[in-house]
Amino acid sequence: LKNRLKDNDLEKVYIGIGSNLEPDKNMAGGLSELYRLLTDHRCSSLYRTEPVGKTDQPDFFNAVVVGLTSLSPLKLLEKLHQIERRYGRDRTGQRWGPRTLDLDILLFGKRILNEQDLVVPHPEIKNRTFVLIPLTELEPGIMDPKSGRTFLSFLEQLPSGGVYRIGPCH
Ligand code: ATP
Ligand code: CA
Ligand code: CA
């Protein structure tokens, strides 16, 4: 059927999800909204992460979700911002401060995007164990489309610690 999406119209996206304000409620809510947006979705384990940089704030909960989408990258970003707002995200606070819900596009197929509002692959993946651990848990051989290196190789170069597995991500 003409109006139906073909499989090759779908792109595989990896989305990072994090919260350190009412994280039980906000992670569960954010995940259920993400699952409505993506088909064939899977979630990594749920991790608790000590804050880096700005350390005078509660621990974060983090996970990575993978799934298929027919949305364009910018449309997906818009949907993620809508979800963040629905869960009380207040963007007037300072960057890297406490937040109810943070949804980042980590990877969008093998695309490399450098738009004003959207940089993909997310430039901080390779510096963040709280992203690399759930990402490589979902797909151990996954590669950075920019450098051609595996994300496991980035993870191996970072100091360990600070990221604790809580359990499955429901
Ligand atoms: P970081 O991006 O270092 O994880 P952050 O998540 O705290 O920091 P935000 O305040 O949530 O940053 O987002 C700031 C802006 O980043 C957003 O308005 C968005 O336009 C832009 N942005 C650029 N690339 C991405 C991406 N890959 N995923 C999500 N937002 C992005
Ligand atoms: Ca972020
Ligand atoms: Ca963000």
Coordinates of N, CA, C and O and ligand atoms in Angstrom, one line a residue:
L1 N 0.8 -1.2 0.0 CA 0.0 0.0 0.0 C 0.9 1.3 0.0 O 1.8 1.4 0.7
K2 N 0.4 2.2 -0.8 CA 1.2 3.4 -1.0 C 1.4 4.2 0.3 O 2.5 4.7 0.6
N3 N 0.4 4.2 1.2 CA 0.4 5.1 2.4 C 1.2 4.4 3.5 O 1.5 5.0 4.5
R4 N 1.4 3.1 3.3 CA 2.1 2.4 4.4 C 3.6 2.6 4.4 O 4.2 2.8 3.3
L5 N 4.2 2.7 5.5 CA 5.6 2.8 5.6 C 6.3 1.5 5.2 O 5.8 0.4 5.6
K6 N 7.3 1.6 4.4 CA 8.1 0.4 4.1 C 9.2 0.3 5.3 O 9.5 1.3 5.9
D7 N 9.7 -0.9 5.5 CA 10.7 -1.1 6.5 C 11.8 -0.2 6.4 O 12.4 0.3 7.3
N8 N 12.2 0.1 5.1 CA 13.4 0.9 4.9 C 13.2 2.4 5.1 O 14.0 3.2 5.0
D9 N 11.9 2.7 5.4 CA 11.7 4.1 5.8 C 11.9 4.3 7.3 O 11.9 5.4 7.8
L10 N 12.2 3.2 8.0 CA 12.3 3.3 9.4 C 13.8 3.4 9.8 O 14.7 2.8 9.2
E11 N 14.1 4.3 10.7 CA 15.5 4.4 11.2 C 15.6 3.9 12.6 O 14.7 4.1 13.4
K12 N 16.8 3.4 13.0 CA 17.0 2.9 14.3 C 17.6 4.1 15.1 O 18.6 4.6 14.8
V13 N 16.9 4.4 16.2 CA 17.4 5.5 17.1 C 17.6 5.0 18.5 O 17.0 4.1 19.0
Y14 N 18.7 5.6 19.1 CA 19.0 5.4 20.5 C 18.8 6.7 21.2 O 19.3 7.8 20.8
I15 N 18.0 6.6 22.3 CA 17.6 7.8 23.0 C 18.0 7.6 24.5 O 17.8 6.6 25.1
G16 N 18.7 8.6 25.0 CA 19.2 8.6 26.4 C 18.1 9.2 27.2 O 17.5 10.2 26.9
I17 N 17.8 8.6 28.4 CA 16.7 9.1 29.3 C 17.3 9.2 30.7 O 18.1 8.4 31.1
G18 N 17.1 10.4 31.3 CA 17.6 10.6 32.6 C 16.7 11.5 33.5 O 15.9 12.3 32.9
S19 N 16.8 11.3 34.8 CA 16.0 12.1 35.7 C 16.7 12.1 37.1 O 17.2 11.1 37.5
N20 N 16.6 13.3 37.8 CA 17.1 13.2 39.2 C 16.1 14.0 40.1 O 16.5 14.4 41.2
L21 N 14.9 14.3 39.6 CA 13.8 14.8 40.5 C 12.6 13.9 40.3 O 12.2 13.6 39.2
E22 N 12.2 13.3 41.4 CA 11.1 12.3 41.4 C 11.4 11.2 40.3 O 10.5 11.0 39.4
P23 N 12.6 10.6 40.3 CA 13.0 9.8 39.2 C 12.1 8.6 39.0 O 11.9 8.2 37.8
D24 N 11.6 8.0 40.0 CA 10.7 6.8 39.8 C 9.6 7.1 38.9 O 9.3 6.5 37.9
K25 N 8.9 8.2 39.3 CA 7.7 8.6 38.6 C 8.1 9.1 37.1 O 7.4 8.7 36.1
N26 N 9.1 9.9 37.1 CA 9.4 10.5 35.8 C 10.0 9.5 34.8 O 9.8 9.6 33.6
M27 N 10.9 8.6 35.3 CA 11.4 7.6 34.3 C 10.3 6.7 33.8 O 10.3 6.4 32.6
A28 N 9.4 6.3 34.7 CA 8.4 5.4 34.2 C 7.5 6.1 33.2 O 7.1 5.5 32.2
G29 N 7.1 7.3 33.5 CA 6.3 8.1 32.6 C 7.0 8.4 31.3 O 6.4 8.2 30.2
G30 N 8.3 8.8 31.3 CA 9.0 9.1 30.1 C 9.2 7.8 29.3 O 9.0 7.9 28.0
L31 N 9.4 6.7 29.9 CA 9.6 5.5 29.1 C 8.3 5.1 28.4 O 8.3 4.7 27.2
S32 N 7.2 5.2 29.1 CA 5.9 4.8 28.5 C 5.6 5.7 27.3 O 5.1 5.3 26.3
E33 N 6.0 7.0 27.4 CA 5.8 7.9 26.3 C 6.7 7.6 25.1 O 6.3 7.6 23.9
L34 N 8.0 7.2 25.4 CA 8.9 6.8 24.4 C 8.4 5.6 23.6 O 8.5 5.5 22.4
Y35 N 7.9 4.6 24.4 CA 7.4 3.4 23.8 C 6.3 3.7 22.8 O 6.0 2.9 21.9
R36 N 5.5 4.7 23.0 CA 4.4 5.1 22.1 C 5.0 5.7 20.8 O 4.3 5.7 19.8
L37 N 6.2 6.2 20.9 CA 6.8 6.9 19.7 C 7.6 5.9 18.8 O 7.8 6.2 17.7
L38 N 8.0 4.8 19.4 CA 9.0 3.9 18.7 C 8.4 2.5 18.5 O 7.6 2.0 19.4
T39 N 8.7 1.8 17.4 CA 8.3 0.4 17.3 C 9.5 -0.4 17.6 O 10.7 0.1 17.6
D40 N 9.3 -1.7 17.9 CA 10.4 -2.7 18.2 C 11.4 -2.1 19.3 O 12.6 -2.2 19.1
H41 N 10.8 -1.5 20.3 CA 11.7 -0.9 21.3 C 12.2 -1.8 22.3 O 11.6 -2.8 22.7
R42 N 13.4 -1.5 22.8 CA 14.0 -2.2 23.9 C 14.6 -1.2 24.8 O 15.1 -0.1 24.4
C43 N 14.7 -1.5 26.1 CA 15.4 -0.6 27.1 C 16.5 -1.3 27.7 O 16.5 -2.5 28.0
S44 N 17.6 -0.6 28.0 CA 18.7 -1.1 28.8 C 18.3 -1.4 30.2 O 17.1 -1.0 30.6
S45 N 19.2 -1.8 31.0 CA 18.9 -1.8 32.5 C 18.8 -0.4 32.9 O 19.2 0.6 32.2
L46 N 18.3 -0.2 34.1 CA 18.2 1.1 34.8 C 19.4 1.3 35.6 O 19.8 0.3 36.4
Y47 N 20.0 2.4 35.6 CA 21.2 2.7 36.3 C 21.0 3.9 37.2 O 20.3 4.9 36.9
R48 N 21.7 3.9 38.3 CA 21.8 5.1 39.2 C 23.2 5.7 39.0 O 24.2 4.9 39.0
T49 N 23.3 7.0 38.8 CA 24.5 7.6 38.5 C 24.8 8.8 39.4 O 23.9 9.7 39.6
E50 N 26.0 8.8 39.9 CA 26.4 10.0 40.7 C 26.6 11.2 39.8 O 27.2 11.0 38.7
P51 N 26.1 12.4 40.1 CA 26.2 13.5 39.2 C 27.6 13.9 39.0 O 28.5 13.8 39.9
V52 N 28.0 14.2 37.7 CA 29.3 14.7 37.4 C 29.2 16.2 37.1 O 28.2 16.7 36.8
G53 N 30.3 16.8 37.2 CA 30.3 18.3 37.0 C 29.7 19.0 38.2 O 30.3 19.3 39.2
K54 N 28.4 19.2 38.0 CA 27.6 19.9 39.1 C 27.2 18.9 40.1 O 26.2 18.2 39.9
T55 N 28.0 18.7 41.2 CA 27.8 17.5 42.0 C 26.8 17.7 43.2 O 26.5 16.8 43.9
D56 N 26.4 19.0 43.4 CA 25.5 19.3 44.6 C 24.1 19.1 44.2 O 23.3 20.0 44.3
Q57 N 23.7 17.9 43.7 CA 22.4 17.6 43.3 C 22.2 16.1 43.5 O 23.1 15.4 43.6
P58 N 20.9 15.7 43.5 CA 20.6 14.3 43.7 C 21.2 13.4 42.6 O 21.5 13.8 41.5
D59 N 21.4 12.1 42.9 CA 21.9 11.1 41.9 C 20.8 11.1 40.8 O 19.7 11.3 41.0
F60 N 21.3 10.7 39.6 CA 20.5 10.5 38.4 C 20.1 9.1 38.3 O 20.8 8.2 38.7
F61 N 18.9 8.9 37.7 CA 18.6 7.6 37.1 C 18.8 7.7 35.6 O 18.4 8.7 35.0
N62 N 19.5 6.7 35.0 CA 19.7 6.8 33.5 C 19.4 5.4 32.9 O 19.6 4.4 33.5
A63 N 19.0 5.5 31.6 CA 18.9 4.3 30.8 C 19.0 4.8 29.3 O 19.0 6.0 29.0
V64 N 19.1 3.8 28.4 CA 19.0 4.0 27.0 C 17.9 3.2 26.4 O 17.8 2.0 26.7
V65 N 17.2 3.8 25.5 CA 16.1 3.1 24.8 C 16.5 3.1 23.3 O 16.9 4.1 22.7
V66 N 16.3 1.9 22.6 CA 16.5 1.8 21.2 C 15.1 1.4 20.6 O 14.3 0.7 21.2
G67 N 14.9 1.9 19.4 CA 13.7 1.6 18.7 C 13.7 2.1 17.3 O 14.7 2.8 16.9
L68 N 12.6 1.9 16.5 CA 12.5 2.3 15.1 C 11.5 3.5 15.0 O 10.5 3.5 15.7
T69 N 11.9 4.4 14.2 CA 11.0 5.6 14.0 C 10.9 5.9 12.5 O 11.9 5.7 11.8
S70 N 9.8 6.5 12.1 CA 9.6 7.1 10.8 C 9.7 8.6 10.8 O 9.6 9.3 9.8
L71 N 9.9 9.1 12.0 CA 10.0 10.6 12.2 C 11.3 11.1 11.6 O 12.3 10.4 11.7
S72 N 11.4 12.3 11.2 CA 12.6 13.0 10.9 C 13.4 13.3 12.2 O 12.7 13.4 13.2
P73 N 14.7 13.5 12.1 CA 15.4 13.8 13.4 C 14.8 15.0 14.1 O 14.7 15.0 15.3
L74 N 14.5 16.1 13.4 CA 14.1 17.3 14.1 C 12.7 17.1 14.6 O 12.3 17.7 15.7
K75 N 11.8 16.4 13.9 CA 10.5 16.1 14.4 C 10.6 15.2 15.7 O 9.9 15.4 16.6
L76 N 11.5 14.3 15.7 CA 11.7 13.4 16.9 C 12.1 14.3 18.0 O 11.6 14.2 19.1
L77 N 13.1 15.2 17.8 CA 13.5 16.1 18.9 C 12.4 16.9 19.4 O 12.3 17.1 20.6
E78 N 11.5 17.4 18.5 CA 10.4 18.2 19.0 C 9.5 17.3 19.9 O 9.0 17.8 20.9
K79 N 9.2 16.1 19.5 CA 8.4 15.2 20.3 C 9.0 14.9 21.6 O 8.3 14.9 22.7
L80 N 10.4 14.8 21.7 CA 11.0 14.6 23.0 C 10.9 15.8 23.9 O 10.7 15.6 25.1
H81 N 11.0 17.0 23.3 CA 10.8 18.2 24.1 C 9.4 18.3 24.6 O 9.2 18.7 25.7
Q82 N 8.4 17.9 23.8 CA 7.0 17.9 24.3 C 6.9 16.9 25.5 O 6.2 17.3 26.5
I83 N 7.5 15.8 25.4 CA 7.4 14.8 26.5 C 8.0 15.4 27.7 O 7.5 15.3 28.8
E84 N 9.2 16.0 27.6 CA 9.9 16.6 28.7 C 9.0 17.6 29.4 O 8.9 17.7 30.6
R85 N 8.4 18.4 28.6 CA 7.5 19.5 29.1 C 6.3 18.8 29.9 O 6.0 19.3 31.0
R86 N 5.8 17.8 29.3 CA 4.6 17.1 30.0 C 5.1 16.6 31.3 O 4.2 16.4 32.2
Y87 N 6.3 16.2 31.5 CA 6.8 15.7 32.8 C 7.5 16.8 33.6 O 8.3 16.6 34.4
G88 N 7.1 18.1 33.3 CA 7.4 19.1 34.2 C 8.8 19.7 34.0 O 9.3 20.4 34.9
R89 N 9.5 19.4 32.9 CA 10.8 19.9 32.7 C 10.7 21.4 32.6 O 10.0 22.0 31.8
D90 N 11.6 22.1 33.4 CA 11.6 23.5 33.4 C 12.9 23.9 32.8 O 14.0 23.6 33.4
R91 N 12.9 24.5 31.6 CA 14.2 24.9 31.0 C 14.8 26.2 31.4 O 15.7 26.7 30.8
T92 N 14.1 26.8 32.4 CA 14.7 28.1 32.9 C 15.9 27.9 33.8 O 16.7 28.8 34.0
G93 N 16.0 26.7 34.4 CA 17.1 26.4 35.3 C 18.4 26.3 34.5 O 18.5 26.4 33.3
Q94 N 19.5 26.2 35.3 CA 20.8 26.1 34.6 C 21.0 24.7 33.9 O 20.5 23.7 34.4
R95 N 21.8 24.7 32.8 CA 22.1 23.5 32.1 C 22.8 22.6 33.1 O 23.6 23.1 34.0
W96 N 22.6 21.4 33.0 CA 23.3 20.3 33.8 C 22.8 20.3 35.3 O 23.4 19.7 36.1
G97 N 21.8 21.1 35.6 CA 21.3 21.1 36.9 C 20.2 20.0 37.1 O 20.0 19.2 36.1
P98 N 19.5 19.9 38.2 CA 18.5 18.9 38.4 C 17.4 19.0 37.4 O 17.0 20.1 37.0
R99 N 16.9 17.9 37.0 CA 15.7 17.9 36.1 C 14.8 16.7 36.2 O 15.3 15.6 36.6
T100 N 13.5 17.0 35.9 CA 12.5 15.9 36.0 C 12.8 14.9 35.0 O 12.6 13.7 35.2
L101 N 13.1 15.3 33.7 CA 13.2 14.4 32.6 C 14.1 15.0 31.5 O 13.9 16.1 31.2
D102 N 15.1 14.2 31.1 CA 16.0 14.6 30.0 C 16.0 13.5 29.0 O 16.3 12.4 29.3
L103 N 15.6 13.9 27.7 CA 15.6 12.9 26.6 C 16.6 13.4 25.5 O 16.3 14.5 24.9
D104 N 17.7 12.7 25.3 CA 18.6 13.1 24.3 C 18.7 12.1 23.2 O 18.7 10.9 23.4
I105 N 18.7 12.6 21.9 CA 18.9 11.7 20.8 C 20.4 11.4 20.8 O 21.3 12.3 20.6
L106 N 20.8 10.1 21.0 CA 22.2 9.7 21.0 C 22.6 9.4 19.6 O 23.7 9.9 19.1
L107 N 21.9 8.6 18.9 CA 22.2 8.1 17.6 C 21.0 8.1 16.7 O 19.9 7.7 17.2
F108 N 21.1 8.4 15.5 CA 19.9 8.3 14.6 C 20.4 7.6 13.3 O 21.0 8.2 12.4
G109 N 20.2 6.3 13.3 CA 20.8 5.5 12.2 C 22.3 5.7 12.2 O 22.9 5.8 13.3
K110 N 22.9 5.9 11.0 CA 24.3 6.2 11.0 C 24.5 7.7 10.6 O 25.6 8.1 10.1
R111 N 23.4 8.5 10.8 CA 23.5 9.9 10.3 C 24.4 10.7 11.2 O 24.5 10.5 12.4
I112 N 25.0 11.7 10.5 CA 25.8 12.7 11.2 C 25.2 14.0 10.9 O 25.1 14.4 9.7
L113 N 24.7 14.7 11.9 CA 23.9 15.9 11.8 C 24.6 17.0 12.6 O 25.0 16.8 13.8
N114 N 24.7 18.2 12.1 CA 25.3 19.3 12.8 C 24.4 20.5 12.6 O 24.8 21.5 12.1
E115 N 23.1 20.4 13.0 CA 22.2 21.5 12.9 C 22.3 22.3 14.2 O 22.8 21.9 15.2
Q116 N 21.8 23.5 14.1 CA 21.9 24.4 15.2 C 21.3 23.8 16.5 O 21.9 23.9 17.6
D117 N 20.1 23.1 16.4 CA 19.5 22.6 17.5 C 19.7 21.1 17.7 O 19.1 20.5 18.6
L118 N 20.4 20.5 16.8 CA 20.5 19.0 16.9 C 21.9 18.5 16.4 O 22.2 18.7 15.2
V119 N 22.7 18.0 17.3 CA 24.0 17.4 16.9 C 23.9 15.9 17.2 O 23.6 15.5 18.3
V120 N 24.1 15.1 16.1 CA 24.1 13.7 16.2 C 25.2 13.1 15.5 O 25.5 13.6 14.4
P121 N 25.9 12.1 16.0 CA 25.8 11.5 17.3 C 25.9 12.6 18.4 O 26.7 13.5 18.2
H122 N 25.2 12.4 19.5 CA 25.3 13.3 20.6 C 26.8 13.4 21.0 O 27.5 12.4 21.3
P123 N 27.3 14.6 21.0 CA 28.8 14.8 21.2 C 29.4 14.3 22.5 O 30.6 14.1 22.6
E124 N 28.6 14.1 23.5 CA 29.1 13.7 24.8 C 29.0 12.2 25.1 O 29.5 11.8 26.1
I125 N 28.5 11.4 24.1 CA 28.4 10.0 24.4 C 29.7 9.4 24.9 O 29.8 8.7 25.9
K126 N 30.7 9.7 24.1 CA 32.0 9.0 24.3 C 32.7 9.4 25.6 O 33.6 8.8 26.1
N127 N 32.2 10.5 26.3 CA 32.8 11.0 27.5 C 32.0 10.5 28.7 O 32.4 10.9 29.9
R128 N 30.9 9.9 28.5 CA 29.9 9.6 29.6 C 29.7 8.1 29.9 O 29.0 7.5 29.1
T129 N 30.2 7.6 31.0 CA 30.0 6.2 31.3 C 28.5 5.9 31.5 O 28.1 4.8 31.1
F130 N 27.8 6.9 32.0 CA 26.3 6.6 32.2 C 25.5 6.5 30.9 O 24.4 6.1 30.9
V131 N 26.1 6.9 29.8 CA 25.5 6.6 28.5 C 26.2 5.4 27.8 O 25.5 4.5 27.3
L132 N 27.5 5.3 27.9 CA 28.2 4.2 27.2 C 27.8 2.8 27.8 O 27.7 1.9 27.0
I133 N 27.6 2.8 29.1 CA 27.3 1.5 29.7 C 25.9 0.9 29.3 O 25.9 -0.2 28.7
P134 N 24.8 1.7 29.4 CA 23.6 1.2 28.9 C 23.6 1.0 27.3 O 22.9 0.1 26.8
L135 N 24.3 1.9 26.6 CA 24.3 1.8 25.1 C 24.9 0.5 24.7 O 24.4 -0.3 23.9
T136 N 26.1 0.2 25.3 CA 26.8 -1.1 24.9 C 26.2 -2.3 25.5 O 26.4 -3.4 25.0
E137 N 25.4 -2.1 26.6 CA 24.6 -3.2 27.1 C 23.6 -3.7 26.0 O 23.4 -4.9 25.8
L138 N 22.9 -2.7 25.4 CA 21.9 -3.0 24.4 C 22.5 -3.6 23.1 O 21.9 -4.5 22.5
E139 N 23.7 -3.1 22.8 CA 24.4 -3.6 21.5 C 25.9 -3.5 21.7 O 26.5 -2.5 21.4
P140 N 26.5 -4.6 22.1 CA 27.9 -4.5 22.5 C 28.8 -4.1 21.3 O 29.8 -3.4 21.6
G141 N 28.5 -4.4 20.1 CA 29.4 -4.1 19.0 C 29.1 -2.7 18.4 O 29.7 -2.4 17.3
I142 N 28.3 -1.9 19.0 CA 27.8 -0.7 18.3 C 29.0 0.3 18.1 O 29.9 0.4 18.9
M143 N 29.0 0.9 16.9 CA 30.1 1.8 16.5 C 29.6 3.2 16.4 O 28.5 3.5 16.0
D144 N 30.6 4.1 16.6 CA 30.4 5.5 16.4 C 30.5 5.8 14.9 O 31.6 5.6 14.3
P145 N 29.4 6.3 14.2 CA 29.5 6.5 12.8 C 30.5 7.6 12.4 O 31.0 7.6 11.3
K146 N 30.9 8.4 13.3 CA 31.8 9.5 13.0 C 33.3 9.0 13.0 O 34.0 9.3 12.1
S147 N 33.7 8.3 14.0 CA 35.1 7.9 14.1 C 35.3 6.5 13.6 O 36.4 6.1 13.4
G148 N 34.2 5.7 13.5 CA 34.4 4.3 13.1 C 34.8 3.4 14.2 O 35.1 2.2 14.0
R149 N 35.0 4.0 15.4 CA 35.4 3.2 16.6 C 34.2 2.6 17.3 O 33.1 3.1 17.2
T150 N 34.4 1.5 18.0 CA 33.3 0.9 18.8 C 33.2 1.8 20.0 O 34.1 2.3 20.6
F151 N 31.9 1.9 20.5 CA 31.7 2.7 21.7 C 32.3 1.9 22.9 O 32.7 2.6 23.9
L152 N 32.4 0.6 22.8 CA 33.1 -0.1 23.9 C 34.6 0.4 24.1 O 35.1 0.5 25.2
S153 N 35.2 0.7 23.0 CA 36.6 1.2 23.1 C 36.7 2.5 23.8 O 37.7 2.8 24.5
F154 N 35.7 3.4 23.6 CA 35.6 4.6 24.4 C 35.4 4.3 25.9 O 36.1 4.9 26.7
L155 N 34.5 3.4 26.1 CA 34.2 3.0 27.5 C 35.4 2.5 28.3 O 35.7 2.9 29.4
E156 N 36.2 1.7 27.5 CA 37.4 1.1 28.2 C 38.4 2.1 28.6 O 39.2 1.9 29.5
Q157 N 38.4 3.3 27.9 CA 39.4 4.4 28.2 C 39.0 5.3 29.4 O 39.7 6.1 29.8
L158 N 37.7 5.1 29.9 CA 37.3 6.0 30.9 C 37.4 5.3 32.3 O 37.4 4.1 32.4
P159 N 37.6 6.2 33.3 CA 37.7 5.6 34.7 C 36.3 4.9 35.0 O 35.3 5.4 34.6
S160 N 36.4 3.8 35.7 CA 35.1 3.1 36.1 C 34.6 3.7 37.4 O 35.3 4.4 38.1
G161 N 33.4 3.4 37.7 CA 32.8 3.8 38.9 C 31.7 4.9 38.7 O 31.7 5.5 37.7
G162 N 30.9 5.0 39.7 CA 29.9 6.1 39.7 C 28.6 5.7 39.0 O 27.6 6.5 39.1
V163 N 28.5 4.5 38.4 CA 27.3 4.1 37.7 C 26.9 2.7 38.2 O 27.7 1.8 38.1
Y164 N 25.8 2.6 38.8 CA 25.4 1.4 39.5 C 24.1 0.8 38.8 O 23.1 1.6 38.7
R165 N 24.1 -0.5 38.5 CA 22.9 -1.1 37.9 C 21.8 -1.2 39.0 O 22.1 -1.8 40.1
I166 N 20.6 -0.7 38.8 CA 19.6 -0.9 39.7 C 18.7 -2.1 39.5 O 18.4 -2.9 40.4
G167 N 18.5 -2.4 38.2 CA 17.6 -3.5 37.8 C 17.1 -3.3 36.4 O 17.6 -2.5 35.7
P168 N 16.2 -4.2 36.0 CA 15.6 -4.0 34.7 C 14.8 -2.7 34.6 O 14.4 -2.1 35.6
C169 N 14.6 -2.3 33.4 CA 14.0 -1.0 33.1 C 12.6 -1.4 32.6 O 12.4 -2.0 31.5
H170 N 11.5 -1.1 33.4 CA 10.2 -1.6 33.0 C 9.5 -0.5 32.1 O 9.8 0.6 32.2
Ligands
ATP1 P1 23.8 17.7 27.2 O1 23.4 17.9 25.8 O2 25.3 18.0 27.4 O3 23.4 16.3 27.7 P2 21.5 18.8 28.4 O4 20.8 17.5 28.0 O5 21.4 19.2 29.8 O6 23.0 18.7 28.1 P3 19.5 20.4 27.4 O7 19.3 21.7 28.2 O8 18.5 19.3 27.7 O9 21.0 20.0 27.5 O10 19.4 20.8 25.9 C1 19.9 21.9 25.3 C2 19.7 21.8 23.8 O11 20.5 20.8 23.2 C3 18.3 21.5 23.3 O12 17.5 22.6 23.2 C4 18.6 20.9 21.9 O13 18.2 21.7 20.9 C5 20.1 20.7 21.9 N1 20.5 19.4 21.3 C6 21.6 19.4 20.4 N2 21.8 18.1 20.1 C7 20.9 17.3 20.8 C8 20.6 15.9 20.8 N3 21.4 15.1 20.1 N4 19.6 15.5 21.6 C9 18.9 16.4 22.3 N5 19.1 17.7 22.3 C10 20.1 18.2 21.5
CA2 CA 21.6 15.3 28.5
CA3 CA 18.9 17.2 26.8

